XYZ file of C-alpha atoms in Angstrom:
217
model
C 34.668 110.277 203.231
C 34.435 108.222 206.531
C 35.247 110.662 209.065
C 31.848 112.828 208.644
C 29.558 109.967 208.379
C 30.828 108.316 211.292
C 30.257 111.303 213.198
C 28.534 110.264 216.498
C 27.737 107.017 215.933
C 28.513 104.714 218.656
C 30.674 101.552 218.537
C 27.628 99.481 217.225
C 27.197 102.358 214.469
C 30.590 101.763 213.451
C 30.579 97.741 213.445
C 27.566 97.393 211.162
C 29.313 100.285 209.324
C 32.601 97.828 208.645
C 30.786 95.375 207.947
C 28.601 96.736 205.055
C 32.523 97.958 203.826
C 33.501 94.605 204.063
C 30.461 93.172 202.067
C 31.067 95.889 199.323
C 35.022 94.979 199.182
C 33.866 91.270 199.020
C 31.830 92.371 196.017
C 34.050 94.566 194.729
C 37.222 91.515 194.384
C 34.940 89.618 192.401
C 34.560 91.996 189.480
C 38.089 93.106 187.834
C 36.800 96.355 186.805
C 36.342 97.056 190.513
C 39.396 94.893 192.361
C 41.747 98.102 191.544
C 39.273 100.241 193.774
C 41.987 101.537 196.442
C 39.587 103.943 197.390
C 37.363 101.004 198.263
C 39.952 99.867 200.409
C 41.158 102.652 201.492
C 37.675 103.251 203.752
C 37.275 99.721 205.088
C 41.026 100.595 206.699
C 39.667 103.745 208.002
C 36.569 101.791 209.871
C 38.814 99.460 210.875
C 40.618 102.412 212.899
C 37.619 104.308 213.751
C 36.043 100.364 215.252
C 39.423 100.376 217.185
C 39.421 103.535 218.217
C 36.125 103.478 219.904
C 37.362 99.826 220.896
C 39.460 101.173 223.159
C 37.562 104.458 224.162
C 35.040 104.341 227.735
C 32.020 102.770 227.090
C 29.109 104.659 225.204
C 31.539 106.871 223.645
C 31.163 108.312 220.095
C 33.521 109.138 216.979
C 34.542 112.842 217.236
C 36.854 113.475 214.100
C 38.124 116.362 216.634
C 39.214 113.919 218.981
C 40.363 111.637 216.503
C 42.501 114.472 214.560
C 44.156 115.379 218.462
C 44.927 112.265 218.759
C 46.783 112.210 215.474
C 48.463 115.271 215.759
C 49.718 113.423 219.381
C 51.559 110.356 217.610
C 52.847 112.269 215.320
C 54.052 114.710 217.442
C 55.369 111.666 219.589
C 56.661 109.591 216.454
C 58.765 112.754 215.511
C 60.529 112.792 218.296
C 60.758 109.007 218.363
C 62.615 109.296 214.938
C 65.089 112.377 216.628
C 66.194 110.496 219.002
C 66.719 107.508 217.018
C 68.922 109.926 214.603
C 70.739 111.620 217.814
C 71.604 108.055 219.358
C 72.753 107.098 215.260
C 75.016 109.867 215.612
C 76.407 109.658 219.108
C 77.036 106.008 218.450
C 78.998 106.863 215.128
C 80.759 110.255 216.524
C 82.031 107.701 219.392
C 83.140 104.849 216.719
C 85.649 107.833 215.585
C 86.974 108.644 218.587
C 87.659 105.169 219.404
C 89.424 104.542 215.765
C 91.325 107.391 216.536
C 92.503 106.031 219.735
C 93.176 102.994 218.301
C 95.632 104.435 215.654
C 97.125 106.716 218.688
C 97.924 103.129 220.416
C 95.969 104.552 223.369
C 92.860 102.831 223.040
C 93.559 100.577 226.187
C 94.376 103.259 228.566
C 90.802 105.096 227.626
C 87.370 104.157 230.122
C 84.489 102.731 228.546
C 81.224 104.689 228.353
C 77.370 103.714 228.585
C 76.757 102.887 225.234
C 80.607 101.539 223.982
C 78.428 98.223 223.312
C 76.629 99.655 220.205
C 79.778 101.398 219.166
C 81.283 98.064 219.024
C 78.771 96.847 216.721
C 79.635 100.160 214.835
C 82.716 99.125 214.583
C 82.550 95.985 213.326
C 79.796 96.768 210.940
C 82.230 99.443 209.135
C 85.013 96.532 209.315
C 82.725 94.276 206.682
C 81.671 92.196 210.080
C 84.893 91.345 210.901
C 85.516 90.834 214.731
C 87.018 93.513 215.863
C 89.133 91.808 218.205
C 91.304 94.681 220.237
C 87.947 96.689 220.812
C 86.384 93.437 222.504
C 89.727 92.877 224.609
C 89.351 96.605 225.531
C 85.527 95.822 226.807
C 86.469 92.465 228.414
C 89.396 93.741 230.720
C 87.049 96.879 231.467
C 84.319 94.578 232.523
C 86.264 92.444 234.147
C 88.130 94.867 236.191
C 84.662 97.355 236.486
C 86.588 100.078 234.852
C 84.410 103.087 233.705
C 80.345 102.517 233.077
C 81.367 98.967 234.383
C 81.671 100.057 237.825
C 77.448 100.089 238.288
C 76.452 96.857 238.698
C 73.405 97.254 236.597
C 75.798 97.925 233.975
C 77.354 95.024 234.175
C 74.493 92.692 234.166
C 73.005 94.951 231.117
C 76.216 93.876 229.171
C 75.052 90.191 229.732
C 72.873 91.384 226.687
C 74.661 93.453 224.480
C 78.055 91.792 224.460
C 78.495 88.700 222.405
C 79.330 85.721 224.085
C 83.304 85.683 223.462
C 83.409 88.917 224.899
C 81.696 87.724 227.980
C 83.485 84.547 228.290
C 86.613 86.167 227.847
C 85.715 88.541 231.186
C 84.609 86.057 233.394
C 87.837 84.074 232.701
C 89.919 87.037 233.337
C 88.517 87.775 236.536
C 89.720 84.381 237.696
C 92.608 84.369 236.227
C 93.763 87.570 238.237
C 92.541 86.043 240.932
C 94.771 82.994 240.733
C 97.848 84.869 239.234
C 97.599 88.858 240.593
C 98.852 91.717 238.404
C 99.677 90.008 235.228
C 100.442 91.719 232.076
C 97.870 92.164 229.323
C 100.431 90.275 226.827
C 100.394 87.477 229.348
C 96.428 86.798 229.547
C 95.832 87.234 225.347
C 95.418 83.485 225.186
C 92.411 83.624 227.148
C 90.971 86.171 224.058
C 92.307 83.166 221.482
C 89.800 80.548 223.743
C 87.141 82.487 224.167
C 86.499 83.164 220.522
C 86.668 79.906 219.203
C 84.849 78.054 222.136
C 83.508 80.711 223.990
C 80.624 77.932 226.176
C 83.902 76.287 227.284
C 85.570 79.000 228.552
C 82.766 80.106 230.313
C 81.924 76.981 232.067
C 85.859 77.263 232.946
C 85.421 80.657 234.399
C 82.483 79.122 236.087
C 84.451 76.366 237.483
C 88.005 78.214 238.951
C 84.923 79.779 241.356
C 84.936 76.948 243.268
C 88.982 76.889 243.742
C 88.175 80.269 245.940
C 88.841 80.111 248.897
């Protein structure tokens, strides 16, 4: 076992240590009755730890296995909840994908805010949908962000979408802001060709949104 004979030994201890594990691995690779030996290998990972371990503890310390199983117990502790709150963001994000189905088979997905997070559910969406563009959700996000409807209204939020939103969807709200600008109040049915550009040459259509800026007055 490695633990109780690096007990106290200082980070020099250790080193020679890994290296006389190293040497024996070495030896052991060359003879096949010995290249199986996971035990073998097994301990030169553990001094590998234990060398990075001390590594990174003050100078002059030495292994304690008590500190060593605390610290343990810590990531584990901390990589358990890690893994909840992966699973309770996994089932927010699909809860929320339902909802938003259901509104979209109600008709009355448009009239509903967006929330913080509506960029993964999109994903969601589209993953269930084979990775087909789900292209009614994305108008739904685009006139939000465009008009700063729901989350949209922080401004951090807003420049956070910059990286969650694909680039159509983007495109597609920076046009519409200008495009309200030039014509106010038109319908949604009037500004769907905008969606049609922006998905097939969604650089374009930005650098069009970019240029109607300088028609302001």
């Amino acid at each position: 076992m490695v633990r109780p004979r690096a007990t106290g030994m200082t980070a020099a201890d250790v080193a020679a240590a890994l290296e006389d594990a190293r040497f024996d691995a070495r030896h052991d690779s060359r003879h096949e009755h010995l290249a199986d030996d996971e035990r073998g290998r097994a301990e030169l990972v553990e001094w590998e730890r234990i060398e990075q371990l001390l590594a990174d503890a003050a100078s002059g310390a030495v292994y304690d296995p008590g500190v060593d199983v605390h610290e343990e117990l810590v990531a584990e502790a901390a990589s358990a909840t890690a893994r909840e709150a992966e699973w309770c963001e996994a089932a927010r994000i699909a809860a929320r994908a339902d909802e938003l189905q259901a509104l979209r088979e109600l008709g009355t997905l448009e009239q509903t805010e967006p929330c913080t997070g509506d960029e993964a559910v999109r994903d969601e969406l589209t993953r269930r949908a084979g990775g087909y563009v789900q292209a009614d959700v994305d108008a739904w996000l685009a006139h939000a962000l465009a008009a700063h409807v729901g989350h949209y209204r922080d401004p951090a939020a807003r420049e956070e979408a910059a990286g969650l939103l694909t680039p159509p969807v983007l495109a597609y709200a920076a046009l519409l802001v200008e495009l309200v600008r030039l014509v106010p109040g038109p319908d949604v049915d009037q500004l769907a060709f905008a969606a049609r550009f922006a998905t097939v040459e969604p650089e374009a259509v930005g650098a069009l949104a970019a240029f109607l800026t300088r028609a302001r007055p």
